[in-house]
Coordinates of C-alpha atoms in Angstrom, one line a residue:
Chain A
M782 CA -73.5 65.2 -25.3
I783 CA -73.3 62.8 -22.4
D784 CA -75.5 59.7 -21.8
E785 CA -76.2 59.4 -18.0
G786 CA -79.4 57.6 -18.5
A787 CA -80.9 54.1 -19.5
T788 CA -77.8 52.7 -21.2
Y789 CA -75.5 53.6 -18.4
M790 CA -76.1 50.5 -16.3
L791 CA -73.5 49.0 -14.4
S792 CA -73.6 45.7 -12.7
P793 CA -74.0 45.9 -8.9
H794 CA -70.2 44.7 -8.6
E795 CA -69.1 47.5 -10.8
E796 CA -71.3 49.8 -9.2
R797 CA -70.0 49.3 -5.6
W798 CA -66.5 49.2 -6.8
R799 CA -66.9 52.7 -8.6
N800 CA -68.8 54.1 -5.8
E801 CA -66.4 53.1 -3.4
R802 CA -63.6 54.5 -5.3
L803 CA -65.5 57.7 -6.2
A804 CA -65.9 58.4 -2.6
R805 CA -62.2 58.2 -2.0
V806 CA -61.5 60.5 -5.0
M807 CA -64.0 62.9 -3.6
K808 CA -62.1 63.0 -0.4
W809 CA -58.9 63.4 -2.0
Q810 CA -60.4 66.3 -4.0
A811 CA -61.6 67.9 -1.1
A812 CA -58.2 67.7 0.7
M813 CA -55.9 68.0 -2.1
P814 CA -52.5 69.8 -1.6
Y815 CA -52.6 71.5 -5.0
K816 CA -54.2 74.3 -6.6
S817 CA -55.2 74.1 -10.0
F818 CA -52.7 75.4 -12.5
I819 CA -55.5 75.8 -15.3
D820 CA -56.6 79.2 -15.1
D821 CA -59.3 79.4 -17.6
R822 CA -59.8 83.2 -17.7
Q823 CA -56.0 83.7 -18.3
I824 CA -55.7 81.2 -21.0
Q825 CA -58.8 82.7 -22.8
A826 CA -57.4 86.2 -22.2
L827 CA -53.8 85.0 -23.6
L828 CA -55.4 83.7 -26.8
E829 CA -57.6 86.8 -27.3
D830 CA -54.9 89.2 -26.7
N831 CA -52.7 87.6 -29.4
T832 CA -55.2 86.7 -32.1
Q833 CA -53.1 88.8 -34.9
P834 CA -49.5 88.6 -33.7
E835 CA -47.1 90.7 -35.8
T836 CA -44.5 88.9 -38.0
K837 CA -41.8 90.0 -35.6
E838 CA -43.4 88.6 -32.5
T839 CA -43.8 85.1 -34.3
L840 CA -40.2 85.3 -35.5
A841 CA -39.0 86.2 -31.9
V842 CA -40.7 83.3 -30.4
I843 CA -39.1 81.0 -32.9
E844 CA -35.8 82.4 -32.3
K845 CA -36.4 82.0 -28.4
A846 CA -37.5 78.4 -29.1
R847 CA -34.2 77.8 -30.8
A848 CA -32.2 79.5 -28.0
N849 CA -34.2 77.5 -25.3
T850 CA -33.3 74.2 -26.8
P851 CA -30.0 73.6 -25.4
K852 CA -31.1 74.9 -22.0
G853 CA -34.3 72.7 -21.7
I854 CA -36.2 75.7 -21.2
M855 CA -39.8 75.9 -22.2
L856 CA -41.6 78.9 -24.0
A857 CA -43.7 81.2 -21.9
P858 CA -47.7 80.8 -22.2
R859 CA -47.8 84.0 -24.2
D860 CA -45.4 82.6 -26.7
V861 CA -47.5 79.5 -27.2
A862 CA -50.6 81.9 -27.8
V863 CA -48.5 83.8 -30.3
L864 CA -47.6 80.7 -32.3
A865 CA -51.1 79.3 -32.0
N866 CA -52.4 82.5 -33.6
T867 CA -49.8 82.7 -36.3
K868 CA -51.4 82.7 -39.8
D869 CA -48.9 83.5 -42.5
P870 CA -47.8 80.3 -44.3
E871 CA -44.3 81.4 -44.7
L872 CA -44.0 81.8 -41.0
W873 CA -45.5 78.4 -40.6
E874 CA -42.7 77.0 -42.8
A875 CA -40.1 78.7 -40.4
L876 CA -41.8 77.1 -37.5
F877 CA -41.9 73.6 -39.1
E878 CA -38.2 74.0 -39.8
T879 CA -37.6 74.8 -36.4
A880 CA -39.5 72.0 -34.9
D881 CA -37.2 69.6 -37.2
W882 CA -34.1 71.3 -36.0
I883 CA -34.9 71.1 -32.1
K884 CA -35.8 67.5 -32.8
Q885 CA -32.5 66.8 -34.3
K886 CA -30.6 68.8 -31.9
V887 CA -31.9 66.9 -28.9
Y888 CA -32.9 63.3 -29.9
G889 CA -31.0 63.2 -33.4
N890 CA -32.7 61.8 -36.5
R891 CA -34.1 58.6 -34.9
I892 CA -37.7 57.5 -34.4
V893 CA -38.3 55.2 -31.4
L894 CA -40.8 52.6 -32.2
F895 CA -43.5 50.8 -30.0
A896 CA -46.6 49.2 -30.0
P897 CA -49.8 49.8 -28.0
L898 CA -51.2 46.8 -26.2
Y899 CA -54.9 46.9 -25.3
V900 CA -55.4 44.5 -22.6
S901 CA -58.8 45.5 -21.2
S902 CA -61.8 47.4 -22.7
P903 CA -64.3 47.3 -19.9
C904 CA -64.8 50.5 -18.1
V905 CA -67.0 52.1 -15.5
N906 CA -66.8 55.4 -17.1
N907 CA -69.1 56.8 -19.9
C908 CA -67.2 59.4 -21.8
A909 CA -68.9 60.8 -24.8
Y910 CA -66.0 60.5 -27.3
C911 CA -64.9 56.8 -26.3
G912 CA -65.7 53.6 -28.0
F913 CA -65.1 51.7 -24.6
R914 CA -67.6 53.8 -22.8
H915 CA -69.8 51.9 -20.6
G916 CA -72.9 52.6 -22.3
N917 CA -71.8 51.7 -25.7
R918 CA -73.5 48.3 -26.4
S919 CA -71.9 47.9 -29.8
I920 CA -68.8 47.0 -28.3
R921 CA -67.8 43.5 -27.0
T922 CA -65.6 44.2 -24.1
R923 CA -63.1 41.9 -22.5
T924 CA -60.0 41.6 -20.0
L925 CA -57.4 39.5 -21.4
S926 CA -56.2 36.6 -19.1
M927 CA -52.5 36.1 -18.5
D928 CA -52.3 33.3 -21.2
E929 CA -54.0 35.6 -23.6
I930 CA -51.5 38.3 -22.9
E931 CA -48.7 35.7 -23.5
Q932 CA -50.3 35.3 -27.0
E933 CA -50.2 38.7 -27.7
I934 CA -46.7 39.2 -26.5
K935 CA -45.5 36.2 -28.6
A936 CA -47.3 37.8 -31.7
L937 CA -45.6 41.1 -30.9
V938 CA -42.1 39.9 -30.1
D939 CA -42.4 37.6 -33.3
V940 CA -42.3 40.7 -35.6
G941 CA -39.5 42.7 -33.7
H942 CA -41.2 44.8 -30.9
K943 CA -39.3 45.6 -27.8
R944 CA -41.3 48.5 -26.4
L945 CA -44.9 48.5 -25.4
I946 CA -47.6 51.2 -24.1
V947 CA -50.0 48.9 -22.4
V948 CA -53.7 50.4 -22.3
Y949 CA -56.1 49.7 -19.5
G950 CA -59.7 50.6 -19.1
E951 CA -60.9 51.7 -15.7
H952 CA -62.6 48.8 -14.0
P953 CA -62.5 46.6 -11.2
S954 CA -61.2 43.6 -13.6
S955 CA -58.3 45.8 -14.4
D956 CA -57.3 47.8 -11.5
Y957 CA -53.8 48.1 -10.1
R958 CA -53.4 44.5 -9.2
Y959 CA -54.2 43.4 -12.5
M960 CA -52.0 45.9 -13.8
C961 CA -49.1 44.6 -11.9
K962 CA -49.7 41.0 -12.8
S963 CA -50.0 41.8 -16.5
I964 CA -46.9 43.9 -16.5
Q965 CA -45.0 41.0 -15.0
K966 CA -46.4 38.8 -17.5
V967 CA -45.3 40.8 -20.3
Y968 CA -41.8 41.0 -19.0
A969 CA -41.7 37.4 -18.1
T970 CA -42.8 36.2 -21.8
R971 CA -40.1 35.4 -24.3
N972 CA -40.3 33.9 -27.8
G973 CA -36.7 32.8 -28.7
T974 CA -34.7 35.7 -28.4
G975 CA -37.8 38.0 -28.6
E976 CA -38.7 39.9 -25.5
I977 CA -40.5 43.1 -24.5
R978 CA -37.7 45.2 -22.8
R979 CA -39.9 48.3 -21.8
V980 CA -43.4 48.5 -20.7
N981 CA -45.2 51.9 -20.5
I982 CA -48.4 52.2 -19.2
N983 CA -51.6 54.4 -20.3
A984 CA -54.4 53.9 -17.7
A985 CA -56.6 55.9 -15.4
P986 CA -55.2 57.9 -12.4
L987 CA -54.4 56.1 -9.3
F988 CA -54.0 56.7 -5.6
T989 CA -50.3 57.2 -4.6
D990 CA -50.1 53.7 -2.7
E991 CA -51.4 52.1 -6.0
Y992 CA -48.8 54.0 -8.2
E993 CA -46.1 52.6 -5.6
E994 CA -47.2 49.1 -6.3
V995 CA -47.2 49.6 -10.2
H996 CA -43.9 51.4 -9.8
S997 CA -42.5 48.3 -7.9
V998 CA -42.7 46.0 -11.0
G999 CA -40.4 48.1 -13.2
I1000 CA -42.6 50.2 -15.6
G1001 CA -41.2 52.6 -18.0
T1002 CA -43.3 55.8 -18.3
Y1003 CA -47.0 56.2 -16.8
Q1004 CA -49.1 57.9 -19.0
V1005 CA -52.4 60.1 -17.9
F1006 CA -54.1 62.2 -20.7
Q1007 CA -56.2 65.0 -19.4
E1008 CA -58.4 64.7 -22.8
T1009 CA -59.3 68.3 -22.3
Y1010 CA -58.2 71.0 -20.0
H1011 CA -61.3 73.1 -20.6
Y1012 CA -63.5 72.8 -17.5
D1013 CA -66.9 73.3 -19.2
T1014 CA -65.9 70.8 -22.1
Y1015 CA -64.6 68.3 -19.6
R1016 CA -68.0 68.5 -17.5
R1017 CA -69.8 68.0 -20.8
V1018 CA -68.2 64.8 -22.0
H1019 CA -67.5 63.2 -18.8
P1020 CA -70.7 62.5 -16.6
S1021 CA -70.2 63.9 -13.2
N1022 CA -71.1 60.7 -11.5
T1023 CA -68.2 58.8 -12.9
L1024 CA -64.6 58.6 -11.7
K1025 CA -63.4 60.1 -15.0
G1026 CA -66.0 63.1 -14.3
Q1027 CA -63.8 64.3 -11.6
Y1028 CA -61.4 66.8 -13.3
L1029 CA -59.0 67.7 -10.5
W1030 CA -58.5 64.1 -9.5
R1031 CA -57.3 63.4 -13.1
L1032 CA -55.3 66.7 -13.4
F1033 CA -53.1 65.9 -10.5
G1034 CA -53.0 62.0 -11.4
L1035 CA -49.2 62.6 -12.5
H1036 CA -48.4 64.6 -9.4
R1037 CA -49.5 61.5 -7.4
A1038 CA -47.7 59.2 -9.7
L1039 CA -44.5 61.4 -9.0
E1040 CA -45.5 61.3 -5.2
G1041 CA -45.7 57.5 -5.5
G1042 CA -42.0 57.3 -6.9
I1043 CA -42.9 57.2 -10.7
D1044 CA -40.6 59.7 -12.1
D1045 CA -41.1 59.4 -15.9
V1046 CA -44.7 60.7 -16.6
A1047 CA -46.5 61.6 -19.8
I1048 CA -49.2 64.1 -20.5
G1049 CA -51.6 64.4 -23.4
V1050 CA -54.9 65.7 -25.0
L1051 CA -57.5 64.4 -27.1
F1052 CA -57.7 67.0 -29.7
G1053 CA -61.0 67.8 -31.3
L1054 CA -63.1 68.2 -27.9
Y1055 CA -62.1 71.9 -27.6
D1056 CA -60.4 74.6 -29.1
W1057 CA -56.8 73.3 -30.0
R1058 CA -55.1 76.4 -29.2
Y1059 CA -56.5 76.2 -25.6
E1060 CA -55.5 72.7 -25.2
L1061 CA -52.0 73.5 -26.2
L1062 CA -51.8 76.1 -23.3
G1063 CA -53.4 73.6 -21.0
L1064 CA -50.5 71.0 -22.0
L1065 CA -47.8 73.9 -21.4
C1066 CA -49.4 74.6 -18.0
H1067 CA -49.4 70.9 -17.1
A1068 CA -45.6 70.8 -18.1
M1069 CA -44.9 73.8 -16.0
S1070 CA -46.8 72.6 -12.8
L1071 CA -44.8 69.1 -13.0
E1072 CA -41.5 71.1 -13.3
K1073 CA -42.3 73.4 -10.5
E1074 CA -43.5 70.6 -8.0
F1075 CA -41.2 68.2 -8.8
G1076 CA -38.2 69.5 -11.1
I1077 CA -39.2 66.9 -13.7
G1078 CA -41.1 67.7 -16.7
P1079 CA -43.1 65.3 -19.0
H1080 CA -41.2 62.4 -20.5
T1081 CA -43.5 62.5 -23.6
I1082 CA -46.3 64.5 -24.9
S1083 CA -49.3 62.9 -26.9
Y1084 CA -51.7 64.7 -29.1
P1085 CA -54.2 62.1 -30.2
R1086 CA -56.8 63.3 -32.3
M1087 CA -60.4 62.4 -32.1
V1088 CA -61.2 59.6 -34.8
S1089 CA -64.4 57.9 -35.6
A1090 CA -65.5 55.2 -33.2
L1091 CA -68.2 52.6 -33.4
S1092 CA -71.7 54.1 -32.2
T1093 CA -69.9 57.3 -31.0
P1094 CA -71.2 60.2 -32.9
L1095 CA -69.4 63.0 -31.1
T1096 CA -66.2 61.5 -32.7
T1097 CA -67.5 62.9 -36.1
T1098 CA -69.9 65.6 -35.0
S1099 CA -67.6 67.7 -32.6
P1100 CA -67.3 71.4 -33.6
Y1101 CA -63.5 71.3 -32.7
L1102 CA -62.6 68.5 -34.8
V1103 CA -58.8 69.3 -35.9
N1104 CA -58.1 69.3 -39.7
N1105 CA -54.7 68.1 -41.2
K1106 CA -53.3 71.6 -41.6
N1107 CA -54.1 72.6 -37.9
F1108 CA -52.9 69.0 -36.8
A1109 CA -49.4 69.9 -38.0
K1110 CA -49.3 73.1 -36.1
I1111 CA -50.1 71.4 -33.0
V1112 CA -47.4 68.9 -33.4
A1113 CA -44.8 71.7 -34.2
I1114 CA -46.0 73.9 -31.4
V1115 CA -45.5 71.1 -29.0
R1116 CA -41.9 70.6 -30.2
L1117 CA -41.0 74.3 -29.8
M1118 CA -42.7 74.8 -26.5
C1119 CA -41.2 71.9 -24.6
P1120 CA -38.1 71.0 -26.6
Y1121 CA -36.7 68.2 -24.3
T1122 CA -39.9 66.1 -24.4
G1123 CA -40.6 63.0 -26.4
S1124 CA -43.3 63.6 -28.9
I1125 CA -45.6 60.7 -30.0
L1126 CA -47.4 60.6 -33.4
T1127 CA -49.7 57.6 -33.6
A1128 CA -51.3 55.3 -36.1
R1129 CA -54.6 57.4 -35.8
E1130 CA -53.1 59.3 -38.6
T1131 CA -52.8 58.1 -42.2
P1132 CA -49.2 57.1 -43.7
P1133 CA -48.9 60.1 -45.9
L1134 CA -49.8 62.4 -43.1
R1135 CA -47.3 60.8 -40.6
R1136 CA -44.7 61.0 -43.3
E1137 CA -45.3 64.6 -43.6
I1138 CA -45.5 65.4 -39.9
I1139 CA -42.6 63.3 -38.6
R1140 CA -40.3 66.3 -40.0
K1141 CA -42.7 69.2 -39.8
G1142 CA -43.5 68.5 -36.1
G1143 CA -40.2 67.2 -34.7
V1144 CA -41.8 64.0 -33.7
S1145 CA -39.5 61.4 -31.8
Q1146 CA -41.7 58.3 -31.1
M1147 CA -44.1 56.3 -33.1
D1148 CA -46.3 53.2 -32.9
A1149 CA -45.8 50.9 -35.8
G1150 CA -47.6 47.5 -37.0
T1151 CA -50.4 48.6 -34.7
R1152 CA -53.6 46.7 -33.7
I1153 CA -55.8 48.4 -31.0
A1154 CA -58.6 45.7 -30.8
V1155 CA -58.2 43.9 -27.5
G1156 CA -56.5 40.6 -28.4
G1157 CA -55.9 41.9 -31.8
Y1158 CA -52.3 41.0 -32.2
A1159 CA -53.2 37.3 -32.2
E1160 CA -55.4 38.2 -35.1
M1161 CA -52.8 40.2 -36.8
K1162 CA -54.1 39.7 -40.2
R1163 CA -57.3 41.4 -39.4
E1164 CA -56.7 45.1 -39.8
H1165 CA -59.8 46.2 -38.1
I1166 CA -62.2 44.4 -35.7
P1167 CA -64.5 47.4 -34.9
E1168 CA -66.6 45.7 -32.2
K1169 CA -63.4 45.2 -30.3
E1170 CA -61.6 48.8 -30.8
Q1171 CA -61.9 52.1 -28.9
F1172 CA -61.7 53.9 -32.2
Q1173 CA -60.3 53.2 -35.6
I1174 CA -56.7 53.6 -36.8
T1175 CA -55.7 54.5 -40.3
D1176 CA -52.0 53.3 -40.6
T1177 CA -52.3 49.8 -40.5
R1178 CA -48.9 49.0 -42.3
S1179 CA -46.7 46.2 -41.0
L1180 CA -44.1 46.9 -38.7
D1181 CA -41.4 46.0 -41.4
D1182 CA -43.3 48.3 -44.0
F1183 CA -43.2 51.0 -41.6
I1184 CA -39.6 50.8 -40.9
Y1185 CA -38.7 50.3 -44.5
D1186 CA -40.5 53.9 -45.1
L1187 CA -38.6 55.4 -42.4
C1188 CA -35.3 54.0 -44.0
E1189 CA -36.3 55.4 -47.3
N1190 CA -36.7 58.7 -45.7
G1191 CA -33.7 58.6 -44.0
Y1192 CA -34.5 58.1 -40.3
L1193 CA -33.0 55.6 -37.9
P1194 CA -35.5 53.4 -36.5
S1195 CA -34.9 52.7 -33.0
F1196 CA -36.0 50.2 -30.3
C1197 CA -33.9 51.4 -27.7
T1198 CA -34.8 50.6 -24.1
A1199 CA -31.3 51.3 -22.7
G1200 CA -32.2 54.6 -20.5
Y1201 CA -34.3 53.2 -17.8
R1202 CA -32.2 50.0 -17.6
E1203 CA -28.9 52.2 -16.8
G1204 CA -30.5 54.4 -14.3
R1205 CA -31.1 57.4 -16.8
T1206 CA -34.7 58.0 -15.4
G1207 CA -36.1 61.0 -14.0
A1208 CA -33.9 63.5 -12.6
N1209 CA -31.0 61.8 -14.3
F1210 CA -32.5 61.6 -17.6
M1211 CA -33.9 65.2 -17.7
P1212 CA -30.6 67.0 -17.7
L1213 CA -29.6 64.9 -21.0
A1214 CA -32.7 65.9 -22.9
K1215 CA -32.7 69.4 -21.5
H1216 CA -28.9 69.9 -22.5
A1217 CA -29.6 68.4 -25.7
T1218 CA -26.9 65.6 -25.3
V1219 CA -29.3 62.5 -25.0
K1220 CA -28.9 62.2 -28.7
N1221 CA -25.4 60.6 -28.2
F1222 CA -26.9 57.6 -26.4
C1223 CA -30.1 57.6 -28.6
I1224 CA -28.0 57.3 -31.8
A1225 CA -25.8 54.6 -30.3
N1226 CA -28.5 52.4 -28.9
G1227 CA -30.7 53.1 -32.0
I1228 CA -28.1 51.9 -34.3
L1229 CA -27.7 48.6 -32.2
T1230 CA -31.2 47.9 -31.6
F1231 CA -31.8 48.5 -35.4
K1232 CA -29.2 46.0 -36.3
E1233 CA -30.8 43.5 -33.9
Y1234 CA -34.1 44.1 -36.0
L1235 CA -32.3 43.6 -39.3
L1236 CA -30.6 40.4 -38.2
D1237 CA -33.8 38.8 -36.6
Y1238 CA -36.8 40.2 -38.2
A1239 CA -36.2 42.3 -41.2
S1240 CA -37.6 41.5 -44.8
P1241 CA -34.9 41.5 -47.5
K1242 CA -35.6 44.9 -48.8
T1243 CA -35.4 46.5 -45.3
R1244 CA -32.3 44.6 -44.5
E1245 CA -30.7 45.9 -47.7
I1246 CA -31.6 49.6 -47.2
G1247 CA -30.9 49.4 -43.4
T1248 CA -27.4 47.6 -43.8
T1249 CA -26.3 49.6 -46.8
V1250 CA -27.7 53.0 -46.0
I1251 CA -29.0 53.7 -42.5
I1252 CA -26.5 52.0 -40.4
P1253 CA -23.3 53.5 -42.3
T1254 CA -25.1 56.9 -42.2
Y1255 CA -25.6 57.0 -38.4
L1256 CA -22.2 55.4 -37.8
R1257 CA -20.7 58.4 -39.6
W1258 CA -22.8 60.7 -37.4
L1259 CA -21.6 59.0 -34.2
N1260 CA -17.8 59.1 -35.5
E1261 CA -18.2 62.7 -36.1
H1262 CA -19.8 63.6 -32.8
V1263 CA -18.7 60.9 -30.2
P1264 CA -15.9 58.9 -31.6
V1265 CA -15.2 56.9 -28.6
L1266 CA -18.7 55.6 -28.6
A1267 CA -18.5 55.0 -32.3
S1268 CA -15.9 52.7 -31.9
R1269 CA -17.6 50.7 -29.2
V1270 CA -20.7 50.5 -31.5
R1271 CA -18.8 49.0 -34.2
K1272 CA -17.4 46.4 -31.9
H1273 CA -20.9 45.6 -30.7
L1274 CA -22.3 45.4 -34.3
K1275 CA -19.7 42.6 -34.9
D1276 CA -20.8 41.0 -31.4
E1277 CA -24.6 41.2 -32.9
E1278 CA -23.5 39.4 -36.0
E1279 CA -22.2 36.6 -33.7
N1280 CA -25.7 36.5 -32.1
Q1281 CA -25.1 38.5 -28.9
R1282 CA -28.3 40.4 -28.1
D1283 CA -29.4 43.4 -25.9
L1284 CA -26.0 45.2 -26.1
H1285 CA -26.7 48.8 -25.1
F1286 CA -25.0 51.8 -23.6
Chain B
M1376 CA -40.0 56.0 -1.9
I1377 CA -36.9 56.9 0.5
A1378 CA -36.9 59.8 2.8
K1379 CA -35.3 63.0 2.1
T1380 CA -32.7 62.7 4.8
T1381 CA -31.6 59.4 3.4
K1382 CA -31.5 60.6 -0.1
Q1383 CA -29.4 63.7 1.0
R1384 CA -27.0 61.1 2.8
L1385 CA -26.8 59.1 -0.3
G1386 CA -26.1 62.0 -2.4
E1387 CA -23.1 62.7 -0.2
L1388 CA -22.0 59.3 -0.6
A1389 CA -22.1 59.5 -4.3
R1390 CA -20.1 62.7 -4.2
Q1391 CA -17.7 61.6 -2.0
I1392 CA -17.1 58.1 -3.9
C1393 CA -17.0 60.1 -7.4
I1394 CA -14.3 62.6 -5.9
E1395 CA -12.3 60.0 -4.2
N1396 CA -12.0 57.8 -6.9
N1397 CA -11.7 60.3 -9.7
L1398 CA -14.7 59.0 -11.5
S1399 CA -16.8 61.0 -13.9
Q1400 CA -20.3 60.1 -12.6
V1401 CA -21.6 57.9 -9.7
Y1402 CA -25.3 57.3 -9.0
F1403 CA -27.5 54.9 -6.8
V1404 CA -30.5 53.3 -8.2
Q1405 CA -33.3 51.3 -6.8
V1406 CA -33.8 47.9 -8.5
L1407 CA -37.4 47.4 -9.7
G1408 CA -37.4 44.5 -12.1
S1409 CA -35.9 45.7 -15.3
R1410 CA -35.8 49.4 -14.3
R1411 CA -33.0 50.9 -12.6
H1412 CA -34.7 53.7 -10.8
Y1413 CA -32.5 56.7 -10.3
L1414 CA -32.4 57.7 -6.7
I1415 CA -29.4 60.2 -6.5
G1416 CA -25.9 60.8 -7.8
F1417 CA -23.1 63.2 -8.5
G1418 CA -21.0 64.1 -11.8
K1419 CA -21.5 64.0 -15.3
T1420 CA -21.9 61.1 -17.9
L1421 CA -19.3 60.0 -20.1
F1422 CA -21.7 58.9 -23.0
S1423 CA -20.6 55.3 -22.6
K1424 CA -22.0 52.1 -20.9
P1425 CA -21.9 53.0 -17.1
E1426 CA -20.5 49.9 -14.9
H1427 CA -22.5 48.9 -11.9
M1428 CA -22.6 46.7 -9.0
A1429 CA -25.2 45.8 -6.5
V1430 CA -24.8 47.1 -2.9
G1431 CA -27.9 45.8 -1.5
K1432 CA -30.9 43.7 -2.5
H1433 CA -32.6 46.8 -3.9
L1434 CA -29.8 48.9 -4.4
A1435 CA -27.1 49.2 -7.1
L1436 CA -24.5 51.9 -7.6
F1437 CA -23.8 52.9 -11.2
W1438 CA -20.6 54.9 -12.4
H1439 CA -18.8 56.3 -15.4
G1440 CA -15.0 55.8 -15.1
S1441 CA -12.6 53.2 -13.9
L1442 CA -12.9 51.3 -10.5
S1443 CA -10.5 48.3 -9.5
K1444 CA -11.8 45.5 -7.7
S1445 CA -10.2 46.5 -4.5
K1446 CA -11.9 50.1 -4.9
R1447 CA -15.3 48.4 -5.3
E1448 CA -14.9 46.5 -2.2
Q1449 CA -13.9 49.5 -0.4
I1450 CA -17.0 51.5 -1.7
R1451 CA -19.2 48.4 -0.6
N1452 CA -17.7 48.9 3.1
I1453 CA -18.4 52.6 2.8
V1454 CA -21.9 52.0 1.8
E1455 CA -22.8 49.0 4.2
P1456 CA -23.2 51.1 7.5
F1457 CA -26.3 52.7 5.8
L1458 CA -27.6 49.5 4.0
D1459 CA -30.1 48.2 6.8
A1460 CA -31.8 51.6 7.2
L1461 CA -31.9 52.1 3.4
E1462 CA -33.0 48.6 2.6
Q1463 CA -35.8 49.0 4.9
E1464 CA -37.0 52.0 3.1
L1465 CA -36.5 50.6 -0.3
Q1466 CA -38.1 47.2 0.6
H1467 CA -41.4 47.2 -1.0
K1468 CA -44.3 46.1 1.4
S1469 CA -46.1 44.5 -1.5
R1470 CA -49.9 44.0 -1.0
L1471 CA -50.3 42.0 -4.1

């Protein structure tokens, strides 16, 4: 499955960087202050002991998930094993309904929108599922210069984006220093009134002092996905002599981020590498460990599904590929097991499936107008540039088309970035999400940021539905639930019509 | 990162400021670019836009409720004795 041979040739500079880093990583692993929270036997036993849950057991877990929601309590591992093994379609309908209920209860009916920005593709790793693996000669890798990043940002803000997840390969050309420089560049770039207001990061795990540096430039959330929590599978798809081959280094990557002061962290799994039921329990154990050690759970959970990548056969041949039916179950279980967390559904999925799963899974964040080629936004008209992409997305709709679709289905599209700029981070954010009151801020800021979009970027049809249907609907909601805030939002909406921007709570 | 003892002291200050001024919530943040990074606080949000003021180069105070100008000055005076040590801890020793 992995290619440790002839095609895996690093340059002397890359090899030196990798080896020096690997030596430090091994040293950290040898002395690490944590014990692995993934107990392989226990997870397997939980799944095997609950292969045929009775109807009443599943219903009890669903009821428990509802009761947990306003207290911010997660389900227990056994509960997740019960849900994952539930087969009755009627029970699944109850589960989907509950996922939507929890989402509405915590975040309201808003969808936060963002764009992923791939700024570098060179990577010293050689992961079997990744188009950007070092040994894949079909890919033309590149690391964007600061000028190129500026061009990308201008293209993104020109269509209305305010939030990014910036994605980095693990490579000397995109180390933490480059990360800091590129983040500062993103924040500094303006195009008229357009600007990026929140930069989240998806990158390799770092050392604590490196996290401190990245933290200092004012990031939003730091994402590290374990890809798979299953030890044997992890070993099979990540060559042992690579940085990514170090399971425990990655498993505690976000613990080090929290030690380094980053208190908004995000976890995820690449579904399709191993049994999805096992991976769900892995995610839960990860969230529980973060809560136990730091009192702060995951800000978001992502569940990217393995999709086709250029010259990467595993992406289509893995025996664990997840079908649409099971994918919907995964998303819904994530919502039930960790009610307070943000839930991210990406453009890897087709438009019809995304439409279906938003509600069935209780999704709270989505990317839109997505291009994942490095430098892809500057070439916005090309939906795919396979030789520059890590994998292939299937939802290539424009941001405006995506927003129109959300509006037609009654959602409030949101570009809110207020929380982390008003000090609602980490331990100040968690109680709001855990007590299901964060929606008061979410809806108010969602209305204001959507209004900005309607004024500055929307097509006539989106402006029409947004102005006549969506904003009045959510103003009514606000009026019913937080009347004081509703009157302030109304005033700010008028201020926005008089060209004031970035008004938030 | 600031030391636990410093954080505790800040927490006591937040509590004191909150109670003495009849505020709903008071919290200290570290200023990191656009991010106002929560350090510690006391009380509950009012679900409105919090007010804030800088109390040091890297430190700001946020509150929910109403504070007069003179009260704000008084708060600055309360925080000031702790600022030097605190700023040293917050000062980022950048290697970039």
